Amino acid sequence: MSGRGEATEEPPTASVSPQANVTDQQKRTKIIHIVYLIAALDITWMFLQFSVTPYLAKKLGFDTLWFGYLQTTVGVIQLLGGPMFGRFGDIFGARAALSLACCATVVFFLLLAIANHPAMLFVHKLPTVFMHVLPASQMVVTDLSEPEQRADALSKIGLCFAVGMIIGSTLGGHLNRRYGEMFTACFGAVGSAFSLLLVLMFIPKTTKTQAPRTNTDSETKKKSIFNVGEITRLMKFPGVKRTFVVKIVAGLPSGIFQVMFSIIAMEFFKLQPEENGYLMAYFGITSIVIQGGVVGRLTARYSDNSLLLLSIAVASFVGLAQAYMQNVFQFCLTVIPMMFSLSVFGVITDSMLTKGVPSSDTGTMLGLCASVQSLLRTIGPTMGGFLYVNYGLSSIGLIQFVVNIAVFVYLLLRRPEKTEERKE
């Protein structure tokens, strides 16, 4: 890639001794490992919360409709906050971004602990506008990893997600059953405070390697945190808009299935809560194997464009299989290719998008990527509910098949230039 984007991707190495380079690499590796721990802890606390909110909402008189409104509220808030948070990280640095996210999580759990009225459940969701620990972790990993190793490094955050999902779900259910919702929420607040302590102790103020900016430039950037033009201008870089649109269009059908899964498990598969817990653990174990042992090897051997095509092709056939499945055993057979396509698609699109913009703007781009997930959580329940009620589960799978096949053909006919050629 030529121009500004490539110039800022790699730190300067001129006049630096090999020993200094080794020491610097060791420091980077240590910081990345700490970030992985912070990400795993954050997901643990979030899944801890999932064992509290539904039961507390039921106690406070929420029905399914109002609980859906509550979830949509979170999606809308994070949809608006994601790009702004990413911009904040680019300007004020990784430690400030992670600190803000962890502080917001502490407040989130404290408000949940004292929620004794339906309105308080909505109020306690307000801090989610800043609760972007995963995107902030991706910012650090993106800044400290080499471009050719970025996809592998980002995939390890997905591994942390799976570990946190298993531990958080198990721990949350145990604490809630034994000590109640308030204690579990307070436990999450203490855990988030520990995550904040790790950030303050181990994460440097900034992890970017571009040349220092002048004071005038810095002041201009600070004024543009809430400037939509400064955020959307990233779409003007070559290939970025196309990849971003593909991320939304190809990700929407599978996103609908994910947000509808709790309803599908309960109504279509007739699963009891304990059985659903076993199925979630199966998801987590499958994700750990794929993120930890498969994605890294694939990214080391194949190009981003080839893996993007592979993930979309697999997703299309997963949709076709889900359209005709009749029982939970058949669904379990589709879980492995489903988790594979989701993992590879998410990692590769994030990697391609961050490579497509200057390193000074990778945080903003990752914030936009996080907003895609928030968008899916916002519109997914409405679209999925309409399709499921009116046309059945098969309609969701068939739409995923058709949409992904169409995107696959589009990308195949318009193969972008190879990343290596753009770098030259």
Short mmCIF file of C-alpha atoms in Angstrom, two decimals:
data_model
loop_
_atom_site.label_atom_id
_atom_site.label_comp_id
_atom_site.label_asym_id
_atom_site.label_seq_id
_atom_site.Cartn_x
_atom_site.Cartn_y
_atom_site.Cartn_z
CA MET A 1 0.00 0.00 0.00
CA SER A 2 1.38 3.35 -0.92
CA GLY A 3 0.98 6.75 0.60
CA ARG A 4 0.14 7.82 4.08
CA GLY A 5 -1.34 4.51 5.22
CA GLU A 6 1.80 2.46 4.57
CA ALA A 7 4.15 5.08 5.89
CA THR A 8 2.69 4.80 9.36
CA GLU A 9 2.24 1.04 9.56
CA GLU A 10 5.71 0.08 10.75
CA PRO A 11 7.83 1.73 13.43
CA PRO A 12 11.12 3.26 12.36
CA THR A 13 14.09 0.97 12.84
CA ALA A 14 16.95 3.08 11.52
CA SER A 15 19.94 3.54 13.87
CA VAL A 16 18.51 1.03 16.35
CA SER A 17 20.66 -1.87 17.52
CA PRO A 18 19.40 -5.46 17.15
CA GLN A 19 19.40 -5.84 20.94
CA ALA A 20 17.16 -2.77 21.27
CA ASN A 21 14.81 -4.23 18.65
CA VAL A 22 14.60 -7.51 20.59
CA THR A 23 13.89 -5.63 23.83
CA ASP A 24 11.22 -3.54 22.13
CA GLN A 25 9.58 -6.64 20.69
CA GLN A 26 9.56 -8.28 24.12
CA LYS A 27 7.86 -5.22 25.59
CA ARG A 28 5.26 -5.28 22.82
CA THR A 29 4.60 -8.97 23.37
CA LYS A 30 4.17 -8.44 27.12
CA ILE A 31 1.69 -5.61 26.56
CA ILE A 32 -0.28 -7.69 24.04
CA HIS A 33 -0.49 -10.59 26.53
CA ILE A 34 -1.76 -8.22 29.24
CA VAL A 35 -4.36 -6.93 26.78
CA TYR A 36 -5.49 -10.50 26.09
CA LEU A 37 -5.97 -10.98 29.83
CA ILE A 38 -7.96 -7.73 30.10
CA ALA A 39 -10.15 -8.78 27.17
CA ALA A 40 -10.80 -12.23 28.68
CA LEU A 41 -11.71 -10.66 32.02
CA ASP A 42 -14.05 -8.15 30.38
CA ILE A 43 -15.94 -10.90 28.54
CA THR A 44 -16.11 -12.85 31.81
CA TRP A 45 -17.78 -9.88 33.54
CA MET A 46 -20.16 -9.35 30.62
CA PHE A 47 -21.36 -12.96 30.63
CA LEU A 48 -21.62 -12.66 34.40
CA GLN A 49 -24.08 -9.84 33.73
CA PHE A 50 -26.10 -12.04 31.35
CA SER A 51 -26.93 -14.27 34.32
CA VAL A 52 -28.34 -11.27 36.21
CA THR A 53 -30.24 -8.99 33.83
CA PRO A 54 -32.92 -11.45 32.51
CA TYR A 55 -33.88 -12.64 36.00
CA LEU A 56 -33.85 -9.13 37.46
CA ALA A 57 -35.93 -7.87 34.55
CA LYS A 58 -38.47 -10.63 35.17
CA LYS A 59 -38.66 -9.70 38.86
CA LEU A 60 -39.28 -6.07 37.91
CA GLY A 61 -42.19 -7.01 35.63
CA PHE A 62 -40.57 -7.00 32.18
CA ASP A 63 -42.21 -9.17 29.53
CA THR A 64 -40.49 -10.43 26.38
CA LEU A 65 -41.39 -7.28 24.43
CA TRP A 66 -39.94 -4.88 26.99
CA PHE A 67 -36.84 -7.01 27.43
CA GLY A 68 -36.38 -6.72 23.66
CA TYR A 69 -36.65 -2.94 23.97
CA LEU A 70 -33.95 -3.06 26.64
CA GLN A 71 -31.61 -5.00 24.37
CA THR A 72 -32.33 -2.68 21.45
CA THR A 73 -31.47 0.29 23.66
CA VAL A 74 -28.01 -1.16 24.23
CA GLY A 75 -27.53 -1.68 20.51
CA VAL A 76 -28.50 1.90 19.67
CA ILE A 77 -26.28 3.39 22.40
CA GLN A 78 -23.23 1.37 21.34
CA LEU A 79 -23.95 2.02 17.68
CA LEU A 80 -23.63 5.75 18.34
CA GLY A 81 -20.73 5.44 20.77
CA GLY A 82 -18.46 3.06 18.83
CA PRO A 83 -16.98 5.46 16.24
CA MET A 84 -16.62 8.27 18.79
CA PHE A 85 -14.87 5.91 21.20
CA GLY A 86 -12.50 4.80 18.45
CA ARG A 87 -11.69 8.42 17.65
CA PHE A 88 -11.08 9.05 21.35
CA GLY A 89 -8.55 6.21 21.40
CA ASP A 90 -6.71 7.55 18.35
CA ILE A 91 -6.34 10.99 19.95
CA PHE A 92 -5.80 10.30 23.64
CA GLY A 93 -4.08 6.93 23.45
CA ALA A 94 -4.72 3.30 24.33
CA ARG A 95 -4.50 3.66 28.10
CA ALA A 96 -7.05 6.47 28.18
CA ALA A 97 -9.44 4.48 25.96
CA LEU A 98 -9.14 1.27 27.98
CA SER A 99 -9.41 3.20 31.26
CA LEU A 100 -12.58 4.92 30.09
CA ALA A 101 -14.09 1.58 29.00
CA CYS A 102 -13.26 -0.13 32.30
CA CYS A 103 -14.56 2.82 34.36
CA ALA A 104 -17.82 2.70 32.40
CA THR A 105 -18.09 -1.03 33.12
CA VAL A 106 -17.65 -0.43 36.86
CA VAL A 107 -20.45 2.18 36.80
CA PHE A 108 -22.58 -0.18 34.71
CA PHE A 109 -22.40 -2.94 37.33
CA LEU A 110 -22.93 -0.58 40.26
CA LEU A 111 -26.11 0.77 38.64
CA LEU A 112 -27.23 -2.81 38.00
CA ALA A 113 -26.65 -3.68 41.66
CA ILE A 114 -28.98 -0.91 42.87
CA ALA A 115 -31.61 -1.34 40.13
CA ASN A 116 -34.94 -1.69 41.95
CA HIS A 117 -37.26 -0.14 39.37
CA PRO A 118 -37.91 -0.86 35.68
CA ALA A 119 -36.58 2.57 34.71
CA MET A 120 -33.30 1.80 36.47
CA LEU A 121 -32.66 -1.11 34.12
CA PHE A 122 -32.68 1.36 31.24
CA VAL A 123 -30.54 3.85 33.18
CA HIS A 124 -27.91 1.23 33.95
CA LYS A 125 -27.45 0.66 30.20
CA LEU A 126 -26.32 4.27 29.59
CA PRO A 127 -22.63 3.62 30.42
CA THR A 128 -22.52 1.14 27.52
CA VAL A 129 -21.84 4.15 25.27
CA PHE A 130 -18.24 3.91 26.57
CA MET A 131 -18.09 0.15 27.25
CA HIS A 132 -15.84 -0.84 24.35
CA VAL A 133 -13.09 -2.86 26.01
CA LEU A 134 -12.83 -5.28 23.09
CA PRO A 135 -12.41 -2.55 20.43
CA ALA A 136 -9.92 -0.80 22.71
CA SER A 137 -8.02 -4.08 23.09
CA GLN A 138 -8.04 -4.45 19.32
CA MET A 139 -6.59 -0.95 19.06
CA VAL A 140 -3.60 -1.92 21.19
CA VAL A 141 -3.04 -5.22 19.38
CA THR A 142 -3.33 -3.47 16.00
CA ASP A 143 -0.80 -0.81 17.00
CA LEU A 144 1.75 -3.29 18.39
CA SER A 145 1.52 -6.08 15.81
CA GLU A 146 3.15 -6.17 12.40
CA PRO A 147 0.71 -5.90 9.46
CA GLU A 148 1.45 -9.44 8.25
CA GLN A 149 0.80 -10.82 11.75
CA ARG A 150 -2.21 -8.67 12.54
CA ALA A 151 -4.95 -11.15 11.63
CA ASP A 152 -3.37 -13.83 13.83
CA ALA A 153 -2.97 -11.37 16.72
CA LEU A 154 -6.57 -10.20 16.42
CA SER A 155 -7.83 -13.79 16.30
CA LYS A 156 -6.39 -14.35 19.79
CA ILE A 157 -8.88 -11.77 21.10
CA GLY A 158 -11.59 -14.05 19.75
CA LEU A 159 -9.97 -16.83 21.75
CA CYS A 160 -10.19 -14.63 24.85
CA PHE A 161 -13.88 -14.09 24.06
CA ALA A 162 -14.55 -17.82 24.06
CA VAL A 163 -12.67 -18.36 27.33
CA GLY A 164 -14.52 -15.46 28.98
CA MET A 165 -17.86 -16.74 27.71
CA ILE A 166 -17.36 -20.16 29.31
CA ILE A 167 -16.00 -18.86 32.61
CA GLY A 168 -18.46 -15.96 32.87
CA SER A 169 -21.53 -18.05 32.13
CA THR A 170 -20.55 -20.71 34.67
CA LEU A 171 -19.45 -18.27 37.37
CA GLY A 172 -22.45 -15.98 36.87
CA GLY A 173 -24.97 -18.79 37.18
CA HIS A 174 -23.28 -20.11 40.31
CA LEU A 175 -23.08 -16.69 42.03
CA ASN A 176 -26.61 -15.70 41.09
CA ARG A 177 -28.08 -18.96 42.34
CA ARG A 178 -26.20 -18.82 45.65
CA TYR A 179 -26.00 -15.12 46.48
CA GLY A 180 -28.52 -13.30 44.29
CA GLU A 181 -28.45 -10.61 41.63
CA MET A 182 -27.05 -7.77 43.77
CA PHE A 183 -24.00 -9.73 44.94
CA THR A 184 -23.29 -10.94 41.39
CA ALA A 185 -23.49 -7.38 40.04
CA CYS A 186 -21.15 -6.12 42.79
CA PHE A 187 -18.76 -8.96 41.97
CA GLY A 188 -18.75 -7.74 38.36
CA ALA A 189 -17.98 -4.19 39.53
CA VAL A 190 -15.01 -5.40 41.61
CA GLY A 191 -13.76 -7.48 38.70
CA SER A 192 -14.02 -4.50 36.34
CA ALA A 193 -12.09 -2.38 38.86
CA PHE A 194 -9.34 -5.03 38.79
CA SER A 195 -9.28 -4.79 34.99
CA LEU A 196 -8.89 -1.01 35.33
CA LEU A 197 -5.94 -1.55 37.69
CA LEU A 198 -4.25 -3.78 35.09
CA VAL A 199 -4.71 -1.06 32.47
CA LEU A 200 -3.17 1.65 34.66
CA MET A 201 -0.23 -0.56 35.65
CA PHE A 202 0.77 -2.15 32.35
CA ILE A 203 -0.64 -0.28 29.34
CA PRO A 204 1.46 2.64 28.05
CA LYS A 205 -0.11 6.02 27.41
CA THR A 206 0.09 5.53 23.66
CA THR A 207 0.95 2.51 21.55
CA LYS A 208 1.10 4.19 18.14
CA THR A 209 4.40 4.57 16.32
CA GLN A 210 3.75 7.45 13.95
CA ALA A 211 5.80 10.60 14.10
CA PRO A 212 4.82 13.10 16.80
CA ARG A 213 2.26 15.70 15.80
CA THR A 214 2.62 19.39 16.23
CA ASN A 215 0.58 21.17 18.87
CA THR A 216 -1.56 22.79 16.19
CA ASP A 217 -2.29 19.45 14.59
CA SER A 218 -3.08 17.96 18.00
CA GLU A 219 -5.50 20.72 18.86
CA THR A 220 -7.22 20.30 15.50
CA LYS A 221 -7.61 16.57 16.07
CA LYS A 222 -9.00 17.09 19.56
CA LYS A 223 -11.67 19.35 18.19
CA SER A 224 -12.70 16.69 15.69
CA ILE A 225 -13.60 13.88 18.12
CA PHE A 226 -17.30 14.34 17.39
CA ASN A 227 -16.77 15.39 13.77
CA VAL A 228 -18.64 12.88 11.62
CA GLY A 229 -16.63 13.97 8.59
CA GLU A 230 -13.37 12.98 10.29
CA ILE A 231 -14.80 9.52 10.87
CA THR A 232 -16.48 8.89 7.53
CA ARG A 233 -13.46 10.17 5.56
CA LEU A 234 -11.84 6.77 6.22
CA MET A 235 -14.21 5.31 3.65
CA LYS A 236 -12.33 7.25 0.97
CA PHE A 237 -9.21 5.11 1.28
CA PRO A 238 -8.86 2.47 -1.48
CA GLY A 239 -10.85 -0.68 -0.85
CA VAL A 240 -12.12 0.40 2.57
CA LYS A 241 -15.69 1.21 1.58
CA ARG A 242 -16.11 -2.06 -0.31
CA THR A 243 -14.77 -4.15 2.58
CA PHE A 244 -16.92 -2.26 5.07
CA VAL A 245 -20.08 -2.79 3.01
CA VAL A 246 -19.23 -6.49 2.64
CA LYS A 247 -18.80 -6.70 6.42
CA ILE A 248 -22.31 -5.33 6.92
CA VAL A 249 -24.15 -7.13 4.10
CA ALA A 250 -22.55 -10.57 4.51
CA GLY A 251 -22.64 -10.33 8.31
CA LEU A 252 -26.29 -9.34 8.62
CA PRO A 253 -27.94 -12.75 7.98
CA SER A 254 -25.67 -14.62 10.38
CA GLY A 255 -26.12 -11.77 12.86
CA ILE A 256 -29.89 -12.24 12.68
CA PHE A 257 -29.51 -15.93 13.50
CA GLN A 258 -27.26 -15.13 16.47
CA VAL A 259 -29.61 -12.60 18.06
CA MET A 260 -32.55 -14.96 17.51
CA PHE A 261 -30.77 -18.02 18.86
CA SER A 262 -32.20 -17.79 22.39
CA ILE A 263 -35.73 -17.86 20.91
CA ILE A 264 -34.79 -20.64 18.48
CA ALA A 265 -33.29 -22.75 21.28
CA MET A 266 -36.36 -22.31 23.45
CA GLU A 267 -39.16 -22.60 20.88
CA PHE A 268 -37.75 -24.61 17.97
CA PHE A 269 -35.37 -26.99 19.77
CA LYS A 270 -37.35 -26.98 23.06
CA LEU A 271 -34.16 -26.77 25.12
CA GLN A 272 -34.22 -26.40 28.88
CA PRO A 273 -31.90 -23.80 30.50
CA GLU A 274 -29.40 -26.47 31.54
CA GLU A 275 -29.31 -27.94 28.02
CA ASN A 276 -28.90 -24.48 26.57
CA GLY A 277 -25.93 -23.97 28.90
CA TYR A 278 -24.29 -27.13 27.56
CA LEU A 279 -24.84 -25.90 24.01
CA MET A 280 -23.23 -22.52 24.84
CA ALA A 281 -20.25 -24.37 26.32
CA TYR A 282 -20.01 -26.32 23.05
CA PHE A 283 -19.96 -23.01 21.18
CA GLY A 284 -17.19 -21.76 23.43
CA ILE A 285 -15.00 -24.86 23.11
CA THR A 286 -15.43 -24.87 19.33
CA SER A 287 -14.48 -21.20 19.17
CA ILE A 288 -11.40 -21.78 21.33
CA VAL A 289 -10.15 -24.51 19.00
CA ILE A 290 -10.79 -22.46 15.86
CA GLN A 291 -9.47 -19.13 17.15
CA GLY A 292 -6.48 -20.65 18.90
CA GLY A 293 -5.43 -23.37 16.51
CA VAL A 294 -6.87 -22.73 13.06
CA VAL A 295 -7.16 -19.02 12.23
CA GLY A 296 -3.52 -18.21 12.94
CA ARG A 297 -2.25 -21.01 10.70
CA LEU A 298 -4.57 -19.97 7.87
CA THR A 299 -3.59 -16.29 8.03
CA ALA A 300 0.09 -17.27 7.90
CA ARG A 301 -0.38 -19.26 4.68
CA TYR A 302 -3.15 -17.55 2.71
CA SER A 303 -3.97 -13.98 1.73
CA ASP A 304 -6.71 -11.93 3.38
CA ASN A 305 -8.76 -11.86 0.18
CA SER A 306 -8.68 -15.64 -0.20
CA LEU A 307 -9.73 -16.19 3.41
CA LEU A 308 -12.51 -13.61 3.06
CA LEU A 309 -13.91 -15.53 0.08
CA LEU A 310 -13.58 -18.83 1.98
CA SER A 311 -15.43 -17.53 5.05
CA ILE A 312 -18.29 -16.15 2.94
CA ALA A 313 -18.59 -19.39 0.94
CA VAL A 314 -18.71 -21.48 4.13
CA ALA A 315 -21.28 -19.10 5.65
CA SER A 316 -23.55 -19.54 2.64
CA PHE A 317 -23.62 -23.32 2.97
CA VAL A 318 -24.09 -23.05 6.73
CA GLY A 319 -27.22 -21.00 6.01
CA LEU A 320 -28.46 -23.66 3.61
CA ALA A 321 -27.89 -26.38 6.21
CA GLN A 322 -29.67 -24.37 8.90
CA ALA A 323 -32.63 -23.85 6.61
CA TYR A 324 -33.31 -27.59 6.52
CA MET A 325 -32.22 -28.74 9.98
CA GLN A 326 -34.90 -30.37 12.12
CA ASN A 327 -33.31 -31.07 15.51
CA VAL A 328 -30.53 -29.95 17.82
CA PHE A 329 -28.19 -32.76 16.73
CA GLN A 330 -28.31 -31.53 13.14
CA PHE A 331 -27.69 -28.01 14.38
CA CYS A 332 -24.63 -29.17 16.33
CA LEU A 333 -23.19 -30.49 13.08
CA THR A 334 -23.39 -26.99 11.60
CA VAL A 335 -21.79 -25.31 14.63
CA ILE A 336 -18.20 -26.09 13.59
CA PRO A 337 -18.42 -24.57 10.08
CA MET A 338 -20.58 -21.75 11.47
CA MET A 339 -18.00 -20.80 14.12
CA PHE A 340 -15.24 -21.15 11.54
CA SER A 341 -16.91 -18.76 9.10
CA LEU A 342 -17.80 -16.25 11.83
CA SER A 343 -14.29 -16.29 13.30
CA VAL A 344 -12.43 -15.97 10.00
CA PHE A 345 -14.85 -13.38 8.60
CA GLY A 346 -14.62 -11.15 11.67
CA VAL A 347 -10.85 -11.33 11.99
CA ILE A 348 -10.09 -10.89 8.29
CA THR A 349 -12.43 -7.95 7.72
CA ASP A 350 -11.09 -6.15 10.80
CA SER A 351 -7.52 -6.84 9.65
CA MET A 352 -8.19 -5.62 6.10
CA LEU A 353 -9.91 -2.46 7.29
CA THR A 354 -7.14 -1.50 9.71
CA LYS A 355 -4.50 -2.14 7.05
CA GLY A 356 -6.44 0.06 4.64
CA VAL A 357 -6.19 3.23 6.76
CA PRO A 358 -3.25 5.10 8.35
CA SER A 359 -2.11 3.75 11.71
CA SER A 360 -3.17 7.07 13.26
CA ASP A 361 -6.80 6.17 12.42
CA THR A 362 -6.95 2.44 13.24
CA GLY A 363 -8.84 3.13 16.48
CA THR A 364 -11.57 5.00 14.63
CA MET A 365 -11.83 2.19 12.10
CA LEU A 366 -12.11 -0.43 14.84
CA GLY A 367 -14.81 1.72 16.44
CA LEU A 368 -16.71 1.63 13.16
CA CYS A 369 -16.26 -2.15 13.04
CA ALA A 370 -17.69 -2.41 16.56
CA SER A 371 -20.66 -0.31 15.44
CA VAL A 372 -21.42 -2.92 12.78
CA GLN A 373 -22.04 -5.45 15.54
CA SER A 374 -24.18 -2.92 17.39
CA LEU A 375 -26.16 -2.30 14.21
CA LEU A 376 -26.83 -6.03 13.87
CA ARG A 377 -27.98 -6.19 17.50
CA THR A 378 -30.27 -3.20 16.87
CA ILE A 379 -32.07 -4.30 13.73
CA GLY A 380 -31.51 -8.06 14.08
CA PRO A 381 -34.27 -8.77 16.64
CA THR A 382 -36.90 -6.93 14.57
CA MET A 383 -35.93 -8.53 11.25
CA GLY A 384 -35.37 -11.95 12.79
CA GLY A 385 -38.64 -11.87 14.71
CA PHE A 386 -40.57 -10.93 11.57
CA LEU A 387 -38.97 -13.70 9.49
CA TYR A 388 -39.29 -16.34 12.21
CA VAL A 389 -42.95 -15.62 13.00
CA ASN A 390 -44.11 -15.27 9.40
CA TYR A 391 -41.88 -17.64 7.44
CA GLY A 392 -40.24 -19.94 9.96
CA LEU A 393 -36.63 -20.72 10.82
CA SER A 394 -35.85 -21.89 7.30
CA SER A 395 -36.31 -18.35 5.94
CA ILE A 396 -33.38 -17.05 8.03
CA GLY A 397 -31.09 -19.79 6.73
CA LEU A 398 -32.17 -19.35 3.11
CA ILE A 399 -31.60 -15.60 3.25
CA GLN A 400 -28.12 -16.21 4.63
CA PHE A 401 -27.44 -18.62 1.76
CA VAL A 402 -28.66 -16.26 -0.95
CA VAL A 403 -26.99 -13.13 0.43
CA ASN A 404 -23.61 -14.77 1.00
CA ILE A 405 -23.62 -16.44 -2.40
CA ALA A 406 -24.36 -13.06 -4.00
CA VAL A 407 -21.52 -11.38 -2.07
CA PHE A 408 -19.17 -14.26 -2.94
CA VAL A 409 -19.90 -13.91 -6.67
CA TYR A 410 -19.50 -10.12 -6.45
CA LEU A 411 -16.07 -10.41 -4.82
CA LEU A 412 -15.01 -13.14 -7.21
CA LEU A 413 -15.86 -10.99 -10.21
CA ARG A 414 -14.17 -7.93 -8.73
CA ARG A 415 -11.04 -9.38 -7.20
CA PRO A 416 -9.19 -6.47 -5.61
CA GLU A 417 -5.47 -6.07 -6.07
CA LYS A 418 -3.38 -8.19 -3.78
CA THR A 419 -2.20 -6.53 -0.61
CA GLU A 420 1.41 -7.22 -1.55
CA GLU A 421 1.00 -5.38 -4.86
CA ARG A 422 -0.57 -2.37 -3.17
CA LYS A 423 2.33 -2.25 -0.71
CA GLU A 424 4.78 -2.08 -3.58
#
